[in-house]
PDB file of C-alpha atoms in Angstrom:
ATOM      1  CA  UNK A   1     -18.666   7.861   8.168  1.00  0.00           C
ATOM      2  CA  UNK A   2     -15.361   9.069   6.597  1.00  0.00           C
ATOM      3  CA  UNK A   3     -15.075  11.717   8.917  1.00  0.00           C
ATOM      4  CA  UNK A   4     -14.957   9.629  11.756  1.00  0.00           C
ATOM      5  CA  UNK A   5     -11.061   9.513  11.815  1.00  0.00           C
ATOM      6  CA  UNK A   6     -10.236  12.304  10.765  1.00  0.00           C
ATOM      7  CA  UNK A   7     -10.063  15.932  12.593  1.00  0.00           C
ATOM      8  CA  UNK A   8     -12.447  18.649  12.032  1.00  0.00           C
ATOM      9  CA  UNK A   9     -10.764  21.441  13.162  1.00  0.00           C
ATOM     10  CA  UNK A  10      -9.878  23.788  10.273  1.00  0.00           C
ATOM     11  CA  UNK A  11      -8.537  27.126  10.434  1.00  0.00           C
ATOM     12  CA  UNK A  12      -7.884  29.338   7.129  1.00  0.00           C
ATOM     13  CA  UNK A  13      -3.748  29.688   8.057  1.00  0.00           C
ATOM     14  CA  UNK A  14      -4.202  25.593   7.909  1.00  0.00           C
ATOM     15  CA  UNK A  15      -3.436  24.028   3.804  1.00  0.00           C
ATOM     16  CA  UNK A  16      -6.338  21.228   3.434  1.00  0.00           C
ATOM     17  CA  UNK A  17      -4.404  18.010   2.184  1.00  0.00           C
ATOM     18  CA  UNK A  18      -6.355  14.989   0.908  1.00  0.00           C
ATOM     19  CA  UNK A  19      -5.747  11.804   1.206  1.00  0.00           C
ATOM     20  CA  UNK A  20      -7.216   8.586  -0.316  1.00  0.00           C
ATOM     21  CA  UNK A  21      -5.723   5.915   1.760  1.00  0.00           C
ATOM     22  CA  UNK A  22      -7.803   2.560   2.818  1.00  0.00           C
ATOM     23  CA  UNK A  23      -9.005   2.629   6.151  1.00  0.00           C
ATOM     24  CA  UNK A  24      -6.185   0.317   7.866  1.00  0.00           C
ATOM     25  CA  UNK A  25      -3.780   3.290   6.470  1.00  0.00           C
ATOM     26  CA  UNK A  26      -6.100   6.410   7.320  1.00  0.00           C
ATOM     27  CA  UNK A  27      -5.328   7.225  10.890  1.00  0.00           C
ATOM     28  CA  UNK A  28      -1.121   7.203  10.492  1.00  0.00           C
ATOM     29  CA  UNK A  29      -1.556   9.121   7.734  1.00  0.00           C
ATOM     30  CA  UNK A  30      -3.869  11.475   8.530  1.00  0.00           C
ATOM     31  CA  UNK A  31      -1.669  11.675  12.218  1.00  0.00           C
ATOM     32  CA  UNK A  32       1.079  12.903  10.033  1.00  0.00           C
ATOM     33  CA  UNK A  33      -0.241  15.349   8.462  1.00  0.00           C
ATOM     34  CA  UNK A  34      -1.934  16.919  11.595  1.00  0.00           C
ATOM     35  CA  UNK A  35       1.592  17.003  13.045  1.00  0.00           C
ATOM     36  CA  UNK A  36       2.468  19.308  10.147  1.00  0.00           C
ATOM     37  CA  UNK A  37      -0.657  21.336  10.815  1.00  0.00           C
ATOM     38  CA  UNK A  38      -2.264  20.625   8.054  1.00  0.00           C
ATOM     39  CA  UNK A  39      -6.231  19.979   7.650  1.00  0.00           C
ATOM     40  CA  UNK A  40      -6.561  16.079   6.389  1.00  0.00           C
ATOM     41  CA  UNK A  41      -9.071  15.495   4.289  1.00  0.00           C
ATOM     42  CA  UNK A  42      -9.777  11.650   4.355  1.00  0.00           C
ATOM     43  CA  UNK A  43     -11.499  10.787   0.791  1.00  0.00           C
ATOM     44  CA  UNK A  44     -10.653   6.630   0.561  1.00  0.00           C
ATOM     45  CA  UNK A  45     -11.518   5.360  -2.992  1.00  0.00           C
ATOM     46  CA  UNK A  46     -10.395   1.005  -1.637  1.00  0.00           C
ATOM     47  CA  UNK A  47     -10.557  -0.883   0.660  1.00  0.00           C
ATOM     48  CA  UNK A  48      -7.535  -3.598   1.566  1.00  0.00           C
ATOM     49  CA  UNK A  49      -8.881  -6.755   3.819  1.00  0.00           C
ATOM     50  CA  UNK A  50      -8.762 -10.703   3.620  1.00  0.00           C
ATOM     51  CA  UNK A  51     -11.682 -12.349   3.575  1.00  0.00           C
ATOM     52  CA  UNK A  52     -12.834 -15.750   4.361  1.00  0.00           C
ATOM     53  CA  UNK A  53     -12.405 -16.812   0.889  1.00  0.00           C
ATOM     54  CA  UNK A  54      -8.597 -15.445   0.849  1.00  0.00           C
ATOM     55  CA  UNK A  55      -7.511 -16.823   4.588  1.00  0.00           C
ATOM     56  CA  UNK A  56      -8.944 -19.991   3.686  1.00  0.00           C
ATOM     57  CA  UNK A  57      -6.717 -20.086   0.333  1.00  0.00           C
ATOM     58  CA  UNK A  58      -3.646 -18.638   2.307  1.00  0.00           C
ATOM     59  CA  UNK A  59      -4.019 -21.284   4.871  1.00  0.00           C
ATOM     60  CA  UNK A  60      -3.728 -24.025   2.169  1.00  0.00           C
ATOM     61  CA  UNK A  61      -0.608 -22.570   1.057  1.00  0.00           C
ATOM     62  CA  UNK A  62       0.701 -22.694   4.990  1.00  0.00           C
ATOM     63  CA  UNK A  63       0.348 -26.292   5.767  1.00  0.00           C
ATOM     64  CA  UNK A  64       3.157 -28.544   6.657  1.00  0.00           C
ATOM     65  CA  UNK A  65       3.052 -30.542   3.011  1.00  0.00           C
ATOM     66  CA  UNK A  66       3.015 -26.893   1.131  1.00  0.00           C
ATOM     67  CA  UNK A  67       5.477 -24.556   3.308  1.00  0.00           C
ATOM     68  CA  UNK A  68       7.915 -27.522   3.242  1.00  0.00           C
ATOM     69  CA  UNK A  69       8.165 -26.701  -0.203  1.00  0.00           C
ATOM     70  CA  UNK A  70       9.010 -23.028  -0.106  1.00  0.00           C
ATOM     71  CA  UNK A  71      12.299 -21.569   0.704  1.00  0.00           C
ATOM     72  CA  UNK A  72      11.073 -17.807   0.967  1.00  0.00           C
ATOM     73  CA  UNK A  73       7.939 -15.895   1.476  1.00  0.00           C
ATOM     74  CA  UNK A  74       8.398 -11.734   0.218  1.00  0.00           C
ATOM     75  CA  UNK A  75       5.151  -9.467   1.838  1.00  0.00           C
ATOM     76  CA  UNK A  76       4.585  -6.812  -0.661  1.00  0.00           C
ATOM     77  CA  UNK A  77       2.672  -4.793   1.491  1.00  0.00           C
ATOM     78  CA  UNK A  78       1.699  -4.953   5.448  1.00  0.00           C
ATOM     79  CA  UNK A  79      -1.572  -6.310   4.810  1.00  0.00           C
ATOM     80  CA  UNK A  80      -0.272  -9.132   3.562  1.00  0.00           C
ATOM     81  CA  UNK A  81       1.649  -9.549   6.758  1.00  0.00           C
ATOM     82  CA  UNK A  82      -1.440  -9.202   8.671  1.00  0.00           C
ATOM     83  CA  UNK A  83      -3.463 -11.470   6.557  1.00  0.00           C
ATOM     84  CA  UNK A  84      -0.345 -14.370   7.084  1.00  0.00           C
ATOM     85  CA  UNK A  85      -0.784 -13.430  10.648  1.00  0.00           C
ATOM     86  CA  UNK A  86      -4.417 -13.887  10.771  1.00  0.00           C
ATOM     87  CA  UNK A  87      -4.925 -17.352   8.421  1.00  0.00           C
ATOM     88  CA  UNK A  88      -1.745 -18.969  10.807  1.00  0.00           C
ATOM     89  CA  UNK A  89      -4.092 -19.031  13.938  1.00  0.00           C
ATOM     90  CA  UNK A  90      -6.204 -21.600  12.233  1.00  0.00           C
ATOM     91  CA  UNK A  91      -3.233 -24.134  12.213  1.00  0.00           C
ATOM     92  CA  UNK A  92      -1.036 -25.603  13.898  1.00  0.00           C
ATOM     93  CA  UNK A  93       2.601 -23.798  15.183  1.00  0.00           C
ATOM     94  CA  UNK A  94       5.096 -23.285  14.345  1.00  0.00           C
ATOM     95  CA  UNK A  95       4.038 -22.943  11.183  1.00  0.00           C
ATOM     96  CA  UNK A  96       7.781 -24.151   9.493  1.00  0.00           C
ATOM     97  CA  UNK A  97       8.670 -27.822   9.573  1.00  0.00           C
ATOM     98  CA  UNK A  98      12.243 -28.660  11.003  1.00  0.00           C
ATOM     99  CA  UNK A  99      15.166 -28.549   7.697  1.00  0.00           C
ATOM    100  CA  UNK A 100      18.785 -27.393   7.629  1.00  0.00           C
ATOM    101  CA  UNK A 101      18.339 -24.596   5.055  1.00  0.00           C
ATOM    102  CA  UNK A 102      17.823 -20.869   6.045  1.00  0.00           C
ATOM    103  CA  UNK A 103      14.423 -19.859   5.359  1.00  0.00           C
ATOM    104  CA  UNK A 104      14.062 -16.349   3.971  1.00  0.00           C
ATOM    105  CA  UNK A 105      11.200 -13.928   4.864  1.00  0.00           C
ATOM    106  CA  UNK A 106      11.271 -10.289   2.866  1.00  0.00           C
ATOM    107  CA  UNK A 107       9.472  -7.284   3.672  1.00  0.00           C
ATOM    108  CA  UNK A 108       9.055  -4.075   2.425  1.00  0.00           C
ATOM    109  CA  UNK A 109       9.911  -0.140   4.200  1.00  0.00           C
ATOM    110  CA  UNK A 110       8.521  -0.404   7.571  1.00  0.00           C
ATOM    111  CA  UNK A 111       6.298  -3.561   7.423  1.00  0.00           C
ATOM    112  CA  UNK A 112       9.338  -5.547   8.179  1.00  0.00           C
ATOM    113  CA  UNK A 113       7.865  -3.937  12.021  1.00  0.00           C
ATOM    114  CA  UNK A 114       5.525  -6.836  11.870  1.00  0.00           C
ATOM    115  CA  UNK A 115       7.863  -9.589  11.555  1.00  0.00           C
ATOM    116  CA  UNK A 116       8.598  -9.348  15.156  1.00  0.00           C
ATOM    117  CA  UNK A 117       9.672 -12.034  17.833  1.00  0.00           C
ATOM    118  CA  UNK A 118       5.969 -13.169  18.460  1.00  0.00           C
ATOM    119  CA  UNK A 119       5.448 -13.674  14.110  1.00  0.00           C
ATOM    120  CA  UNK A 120       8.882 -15.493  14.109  1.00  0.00           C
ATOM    121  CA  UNK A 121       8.316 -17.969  17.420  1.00  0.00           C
ATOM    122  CA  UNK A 122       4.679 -18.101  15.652  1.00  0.00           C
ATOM    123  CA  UNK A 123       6.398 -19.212  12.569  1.00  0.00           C
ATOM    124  CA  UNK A 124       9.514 -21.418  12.999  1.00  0.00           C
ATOM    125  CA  UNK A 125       9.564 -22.188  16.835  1.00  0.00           C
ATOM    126  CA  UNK A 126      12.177 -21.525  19.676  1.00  0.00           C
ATOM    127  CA  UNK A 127      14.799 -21.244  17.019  1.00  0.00           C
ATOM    128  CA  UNK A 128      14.552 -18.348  14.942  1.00  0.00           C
ATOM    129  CA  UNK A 129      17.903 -18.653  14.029  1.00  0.00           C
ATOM    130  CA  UNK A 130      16.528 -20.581  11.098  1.00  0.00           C
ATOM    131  CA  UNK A 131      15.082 -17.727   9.176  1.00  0.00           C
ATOM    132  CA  UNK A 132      16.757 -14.704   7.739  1.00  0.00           C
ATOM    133  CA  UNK A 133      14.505 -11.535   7.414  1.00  0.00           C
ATOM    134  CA  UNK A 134      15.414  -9.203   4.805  1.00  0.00           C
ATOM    135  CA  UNK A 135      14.262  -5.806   3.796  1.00  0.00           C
ATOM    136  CA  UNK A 136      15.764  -3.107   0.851  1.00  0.00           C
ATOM    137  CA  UNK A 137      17.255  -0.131   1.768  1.00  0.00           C
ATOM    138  CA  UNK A 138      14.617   1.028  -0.970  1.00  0.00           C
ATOM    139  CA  UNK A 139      11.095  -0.036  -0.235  1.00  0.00           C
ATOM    140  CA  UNK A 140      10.205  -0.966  -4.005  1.00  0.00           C
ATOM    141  CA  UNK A 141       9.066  -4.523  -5.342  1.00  0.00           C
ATOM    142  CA  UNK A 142      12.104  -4.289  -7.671  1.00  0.00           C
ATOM    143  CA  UNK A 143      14.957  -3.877  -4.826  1.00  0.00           C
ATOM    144  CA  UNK A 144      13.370  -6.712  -2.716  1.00  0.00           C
ATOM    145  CA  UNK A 145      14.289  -8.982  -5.934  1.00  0.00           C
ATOM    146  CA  UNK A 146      17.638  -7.467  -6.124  1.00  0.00           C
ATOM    147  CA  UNK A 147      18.292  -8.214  -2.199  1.00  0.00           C
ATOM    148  CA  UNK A 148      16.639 -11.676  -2.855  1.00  0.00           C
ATOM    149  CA  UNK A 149      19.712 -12.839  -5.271  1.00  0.00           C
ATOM    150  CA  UNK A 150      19.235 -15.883  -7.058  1.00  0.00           C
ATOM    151  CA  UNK A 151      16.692 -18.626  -6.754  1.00  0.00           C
ATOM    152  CA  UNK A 152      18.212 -21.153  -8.295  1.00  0.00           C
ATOM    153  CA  UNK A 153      14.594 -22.892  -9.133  1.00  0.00           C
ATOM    154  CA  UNK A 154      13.443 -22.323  -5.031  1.00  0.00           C
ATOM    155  CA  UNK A 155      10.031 -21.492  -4.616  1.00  0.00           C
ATOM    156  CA  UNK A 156       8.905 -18.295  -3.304  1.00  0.00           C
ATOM    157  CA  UNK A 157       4.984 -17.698  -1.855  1.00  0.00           C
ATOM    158  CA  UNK A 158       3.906 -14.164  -2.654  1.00  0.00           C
ATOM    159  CA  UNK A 159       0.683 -13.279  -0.862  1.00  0.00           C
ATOM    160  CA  UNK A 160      -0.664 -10.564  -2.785  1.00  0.00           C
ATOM    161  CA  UNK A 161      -4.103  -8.553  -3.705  1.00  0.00           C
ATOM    162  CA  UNK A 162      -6.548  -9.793  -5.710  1.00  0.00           C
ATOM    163  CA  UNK A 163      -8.135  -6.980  -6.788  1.00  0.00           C
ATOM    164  CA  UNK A 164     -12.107  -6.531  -7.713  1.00  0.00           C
ATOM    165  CA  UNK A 165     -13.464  -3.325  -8.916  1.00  0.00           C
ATOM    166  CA  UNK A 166     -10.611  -2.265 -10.894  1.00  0.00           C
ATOM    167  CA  UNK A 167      -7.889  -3.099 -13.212  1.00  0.00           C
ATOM    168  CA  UNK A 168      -4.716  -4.926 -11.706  1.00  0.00           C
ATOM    169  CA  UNK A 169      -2.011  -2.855 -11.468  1.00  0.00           C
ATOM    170  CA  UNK A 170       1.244  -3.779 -13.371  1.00  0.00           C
ATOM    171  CA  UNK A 171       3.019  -4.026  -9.635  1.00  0.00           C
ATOM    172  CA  UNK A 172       2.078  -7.550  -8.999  1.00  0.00           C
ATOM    173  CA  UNK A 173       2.263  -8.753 -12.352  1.00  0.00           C
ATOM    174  CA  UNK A 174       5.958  -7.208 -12.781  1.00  0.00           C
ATOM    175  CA  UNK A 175       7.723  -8.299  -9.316  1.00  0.00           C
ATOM    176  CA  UNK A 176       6.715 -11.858 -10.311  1.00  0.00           C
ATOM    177  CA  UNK A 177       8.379 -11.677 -13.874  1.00  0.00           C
ATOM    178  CA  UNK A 178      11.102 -10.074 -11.822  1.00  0.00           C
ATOM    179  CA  UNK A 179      11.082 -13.277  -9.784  1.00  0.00           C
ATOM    180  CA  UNK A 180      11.185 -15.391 -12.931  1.00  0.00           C
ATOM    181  CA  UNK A 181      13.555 -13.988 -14.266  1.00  0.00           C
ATOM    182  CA  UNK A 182      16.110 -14.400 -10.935  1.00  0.00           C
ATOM    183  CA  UNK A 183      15.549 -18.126 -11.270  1.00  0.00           C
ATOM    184  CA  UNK A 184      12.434 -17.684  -8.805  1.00  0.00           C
ATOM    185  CA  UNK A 185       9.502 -19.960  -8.727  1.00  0.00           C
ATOM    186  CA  UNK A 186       6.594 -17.335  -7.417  1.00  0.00           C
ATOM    187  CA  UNK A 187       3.855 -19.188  -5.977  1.00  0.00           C
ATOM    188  CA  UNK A 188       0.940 -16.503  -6.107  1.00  0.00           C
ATOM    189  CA  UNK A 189      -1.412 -16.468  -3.859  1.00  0.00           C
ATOM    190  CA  UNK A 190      -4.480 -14.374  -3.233  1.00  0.00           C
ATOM    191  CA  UNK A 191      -3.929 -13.329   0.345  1.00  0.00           C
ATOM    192  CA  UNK A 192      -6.569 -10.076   0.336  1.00  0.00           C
ATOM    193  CA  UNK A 193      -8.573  -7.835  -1.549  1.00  0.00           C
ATOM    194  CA  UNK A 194      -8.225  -4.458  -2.621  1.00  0.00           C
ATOM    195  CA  UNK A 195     -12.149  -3.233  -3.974  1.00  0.00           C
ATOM    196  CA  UNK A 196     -13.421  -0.431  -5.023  1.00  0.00           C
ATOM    197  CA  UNK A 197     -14.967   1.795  -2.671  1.00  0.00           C
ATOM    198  CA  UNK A 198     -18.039   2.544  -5.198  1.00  0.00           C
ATOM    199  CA  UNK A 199     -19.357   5.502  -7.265  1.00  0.00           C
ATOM    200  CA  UNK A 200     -19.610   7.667  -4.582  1.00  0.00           C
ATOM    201  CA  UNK A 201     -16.280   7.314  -2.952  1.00  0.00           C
ATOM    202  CA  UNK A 202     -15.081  10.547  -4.725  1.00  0.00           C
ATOM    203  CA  UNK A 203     -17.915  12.547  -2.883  1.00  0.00           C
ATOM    204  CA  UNK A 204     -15.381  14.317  -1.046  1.00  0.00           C
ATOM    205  CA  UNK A 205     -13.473  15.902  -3.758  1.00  0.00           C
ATOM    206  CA  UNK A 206     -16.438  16.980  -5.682  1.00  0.00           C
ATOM    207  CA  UNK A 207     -17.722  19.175  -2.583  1.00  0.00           C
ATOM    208  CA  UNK A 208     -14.738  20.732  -1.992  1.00  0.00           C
ATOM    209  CA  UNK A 209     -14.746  22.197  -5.108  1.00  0.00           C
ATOM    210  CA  UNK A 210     -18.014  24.057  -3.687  1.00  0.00           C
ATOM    211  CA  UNK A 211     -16.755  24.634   0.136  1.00  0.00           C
ATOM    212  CA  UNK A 212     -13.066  25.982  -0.484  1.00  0.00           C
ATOM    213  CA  UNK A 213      -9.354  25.634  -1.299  1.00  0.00           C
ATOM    214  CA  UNK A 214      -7.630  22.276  -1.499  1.00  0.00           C
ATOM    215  CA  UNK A 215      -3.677  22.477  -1.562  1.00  0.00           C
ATOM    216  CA  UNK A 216      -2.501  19.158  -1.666  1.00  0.00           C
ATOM    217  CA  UNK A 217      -3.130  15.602  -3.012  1.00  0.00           C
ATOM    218  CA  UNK A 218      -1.545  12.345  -2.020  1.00  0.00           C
ATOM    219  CA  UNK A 219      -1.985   9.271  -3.098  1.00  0.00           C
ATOM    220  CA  UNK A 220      -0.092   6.193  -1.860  1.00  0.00           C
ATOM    221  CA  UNK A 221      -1.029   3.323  -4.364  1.00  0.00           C
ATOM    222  CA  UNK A 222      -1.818   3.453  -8.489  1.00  0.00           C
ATOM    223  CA  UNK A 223      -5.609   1.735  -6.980  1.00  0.00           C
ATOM    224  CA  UNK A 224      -6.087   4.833  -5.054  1.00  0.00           C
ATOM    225  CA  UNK A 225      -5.823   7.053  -8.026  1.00  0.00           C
ATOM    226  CA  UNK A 226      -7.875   4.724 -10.059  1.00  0.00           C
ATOM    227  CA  UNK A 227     -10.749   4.541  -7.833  1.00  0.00           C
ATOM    228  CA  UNK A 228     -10.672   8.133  -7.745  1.00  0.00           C
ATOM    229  CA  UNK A 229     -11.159   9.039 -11.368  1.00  0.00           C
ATOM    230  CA  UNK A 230     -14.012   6.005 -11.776  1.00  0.00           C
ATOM    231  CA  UNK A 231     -15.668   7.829  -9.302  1.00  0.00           C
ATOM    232  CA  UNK A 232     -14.794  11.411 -10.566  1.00  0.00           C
ATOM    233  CA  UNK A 233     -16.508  10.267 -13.869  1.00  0.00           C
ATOM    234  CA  UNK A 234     -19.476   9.107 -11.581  1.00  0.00           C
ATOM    235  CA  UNK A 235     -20.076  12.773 -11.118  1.00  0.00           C
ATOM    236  CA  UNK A 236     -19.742  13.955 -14.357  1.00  0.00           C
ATOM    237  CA  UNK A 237     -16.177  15.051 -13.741  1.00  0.00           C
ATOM    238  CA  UNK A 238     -12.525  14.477 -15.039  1.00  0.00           C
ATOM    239  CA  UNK A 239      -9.370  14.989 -13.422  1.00  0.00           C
ATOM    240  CA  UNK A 240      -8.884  18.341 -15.967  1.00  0.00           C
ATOM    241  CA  UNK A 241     -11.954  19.568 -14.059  1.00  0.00           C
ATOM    242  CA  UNK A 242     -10.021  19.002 -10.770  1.00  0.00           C
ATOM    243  CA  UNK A 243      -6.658  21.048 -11.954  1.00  0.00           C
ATOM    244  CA  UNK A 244      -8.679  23.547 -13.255  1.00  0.00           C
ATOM    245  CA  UNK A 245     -10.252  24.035  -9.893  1.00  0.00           C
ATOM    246  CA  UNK A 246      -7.489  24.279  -8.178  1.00  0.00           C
ATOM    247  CA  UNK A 247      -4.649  25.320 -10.408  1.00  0.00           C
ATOM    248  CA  UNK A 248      -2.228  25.609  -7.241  1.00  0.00           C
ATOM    249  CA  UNK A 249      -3.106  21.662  -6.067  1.00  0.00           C
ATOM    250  CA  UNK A 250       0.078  19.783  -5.226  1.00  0.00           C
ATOM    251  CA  UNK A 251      -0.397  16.260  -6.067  1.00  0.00           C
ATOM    252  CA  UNK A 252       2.205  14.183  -4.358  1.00  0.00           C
ATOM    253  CA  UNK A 253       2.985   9.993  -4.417  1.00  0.00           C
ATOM    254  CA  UNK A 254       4.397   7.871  -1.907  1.00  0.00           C
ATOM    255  CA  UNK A 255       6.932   6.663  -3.918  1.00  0.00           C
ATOM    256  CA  UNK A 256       7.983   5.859  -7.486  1.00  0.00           C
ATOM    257  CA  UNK A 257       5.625   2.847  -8.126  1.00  0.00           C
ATOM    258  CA  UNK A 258       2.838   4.958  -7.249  1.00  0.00           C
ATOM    259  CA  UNK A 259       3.624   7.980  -9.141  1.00  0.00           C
ATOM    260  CA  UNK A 260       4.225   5.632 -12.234  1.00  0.00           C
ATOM    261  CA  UNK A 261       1.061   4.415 -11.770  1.00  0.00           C
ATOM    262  CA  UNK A 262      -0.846   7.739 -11.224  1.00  0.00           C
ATOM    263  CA  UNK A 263       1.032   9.065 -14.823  1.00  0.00           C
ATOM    264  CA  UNK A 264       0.099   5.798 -16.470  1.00  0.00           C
ATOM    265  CA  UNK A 265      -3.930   7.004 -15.811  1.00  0.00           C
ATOM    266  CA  UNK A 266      -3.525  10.562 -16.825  1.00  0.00           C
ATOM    267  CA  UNK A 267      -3.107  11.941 -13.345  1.00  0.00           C
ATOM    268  CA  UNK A 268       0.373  14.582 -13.430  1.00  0.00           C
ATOM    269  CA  UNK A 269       2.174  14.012 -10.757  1.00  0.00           C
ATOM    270  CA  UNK A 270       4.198  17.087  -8.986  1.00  0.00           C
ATOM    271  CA  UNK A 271       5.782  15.607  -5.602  1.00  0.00           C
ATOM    272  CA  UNK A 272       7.549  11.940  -5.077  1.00  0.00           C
ATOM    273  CA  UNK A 273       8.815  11.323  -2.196  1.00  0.00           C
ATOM    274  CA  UNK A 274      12.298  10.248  -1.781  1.00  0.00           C
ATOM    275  CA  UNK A 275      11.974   8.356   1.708  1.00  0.00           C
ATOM    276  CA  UNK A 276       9.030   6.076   1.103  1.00  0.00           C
ATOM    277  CA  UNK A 277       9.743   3.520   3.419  1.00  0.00           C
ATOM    278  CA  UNK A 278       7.250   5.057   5.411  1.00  0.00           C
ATOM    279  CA  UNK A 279       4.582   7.712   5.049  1.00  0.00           C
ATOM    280  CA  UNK A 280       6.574  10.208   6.289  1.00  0.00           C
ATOM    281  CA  UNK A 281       8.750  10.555   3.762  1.00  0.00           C
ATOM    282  CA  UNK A 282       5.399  12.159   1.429  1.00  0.00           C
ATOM    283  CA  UNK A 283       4.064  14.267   4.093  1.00  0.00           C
ATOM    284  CA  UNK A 284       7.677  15.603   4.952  1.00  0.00           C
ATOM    285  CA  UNK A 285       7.665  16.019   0.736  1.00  0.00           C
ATOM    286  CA  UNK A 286       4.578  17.898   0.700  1.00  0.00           C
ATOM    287  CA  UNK A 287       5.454  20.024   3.367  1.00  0.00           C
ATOM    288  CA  UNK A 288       8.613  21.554   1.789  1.00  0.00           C
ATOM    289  CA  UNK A 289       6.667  21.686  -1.476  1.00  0.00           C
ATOM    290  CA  UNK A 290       3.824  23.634  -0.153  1.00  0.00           C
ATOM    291  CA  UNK A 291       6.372  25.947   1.753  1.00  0.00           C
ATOM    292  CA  UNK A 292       8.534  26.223  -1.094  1.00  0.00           C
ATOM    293  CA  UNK A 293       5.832  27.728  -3.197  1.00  0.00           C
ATOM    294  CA  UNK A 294       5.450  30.744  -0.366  1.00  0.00           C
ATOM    295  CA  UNK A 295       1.555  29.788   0.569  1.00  0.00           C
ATOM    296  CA  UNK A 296       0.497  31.244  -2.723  1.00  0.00           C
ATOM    297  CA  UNK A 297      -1.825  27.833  -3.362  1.00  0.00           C
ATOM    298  CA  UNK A 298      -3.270  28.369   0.295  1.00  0.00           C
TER     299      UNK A 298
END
């Protein structure tokens, strides 16, 4: 079923790159990497999707009483955009009730692609004058705070992950002390979930190691890297076992969150790219990495 998306065409002057992205993620990525004529190797170890139990607490948070209290709302990833987008067209629009004050809406990287004309007139009416959307030069949780300034006790929603499977990541739990601690009031809310994939979703990986060379890694979220290894172990294997097979892998992160993240679980990592507003910036990262060591991991 994984393969689905992903090309099948390999030739041996082709590096094999995996990639553990959800499926929403899969086909930009794995687009990328063809582009750079590499072989993607789609392994996904979670899933990110609202449900009916998450829209329906989302929506609570969006009605006229609730969003009259907020003065921002800060996406921390695109599916939380999507997951607004999709628990608005149960209510009424626009969404914000007439006031005098600015409304703020922050995004991260390219997500802020979402919060186009149709979200806005979906969101505050004719005049989207009214809101101000903002987005860091630097697509971490820890620049959108800086951009944010002060709060001066206004309340924030943050639709974020809850996450089943698998520990929390300190992300979440971070950019809302981060919050506090510029006079924020976070108002979390539970927009989505990102779930383990299951035992098996490390199938990939394991027969590889019995089918051929795999050059590159890259992971794009500490829950990627963590649904790998529970599965690893699933199969009797631990990330050593991986290096050791392939002593030439490049593993590579989409970013310094993610790379913290994959270090904080045991998992070395040897590329972070600079640019991670997008996923180019990882692929383009790999790419010079890969060509940098001559092809002597290919």
């Amino acid at each position: 079923m994984h393969n689905l998306m992903i090309p099948t065409t390999t030739t041996a002057a082709k590096p094999t790159v995996a990639f553990t992205t959800p499926p929403n993620y899969a086909t930009r990525l794995s687009h990328l990497l063809t582009l750079k004529s590499f072989t993607p190797l789609w392994c996904p170890t979670i899933i990110t999707e609202p449900t009916p139990q998450t829209l329906s607490s989302l929506a609570l948070h969006l009605s006229p009483h609730s969003i009259s209290l907020l003065s921002a709302i800060a996406f921390p990833s695109r599916t939380a955009i999507t997951a607004f987008s999709t628990a608005s067209l149960s209510l009424p629009t626009p969404l914000l009730p007439p006031h005098e004050d600015t409304f703020i809406i922050a995004a991260l990287g390219k997500d802020v692609e979402l919060i186009d004309t149709t979200f806005l007139l979906n969101f505050c009416g004719g005049d989207i004058s009214r809101v101000k959307v903002i987005a860091p030069t630097i697509a971490t949780p820890s620049w959108l705070v800086q951009l944010l300034g002060t709060g001066r006790g206004r309340k924030l929603l943050c639709p974020v992950p809850r996450v089943v499977g698998l520990e929390e990541p300190p992300v979440v739990p971070d950019f809302l002390r981060e919050l506090e601690a510029a006079e924020w009031v976070p108002i979390r809310v539970d927009a989505y979930e990102t779930r383990w994939l299951g035992p098996i979703c490390g199938k990939g990986i394991v027969e590889r190691s019995e089918e051929g060379l795999l050059d590159a890694m890259v992971f794009t979220s500490s829950g990627e890297v963590e649904g790998l290894l529970k599965s690893l172990r699933e199969f009797g294997w631990e990330w050593e076992m991986v290096r050791r097979r392939w002593p030439n892998l490049v593993v590579a992160a989409h970013g310094p969150v993610t790379a913290a993240g994959a270090e904080r679980l045991g998992v070395n990592v040897d590329v972070v790219s600079g640019r991670f507003d997008s996923f180019q910036g990882v692929v383009d990262a790999v790419d010079a990495k890969l060509r940098g060591l001559g092809s002597t991991c290919m």
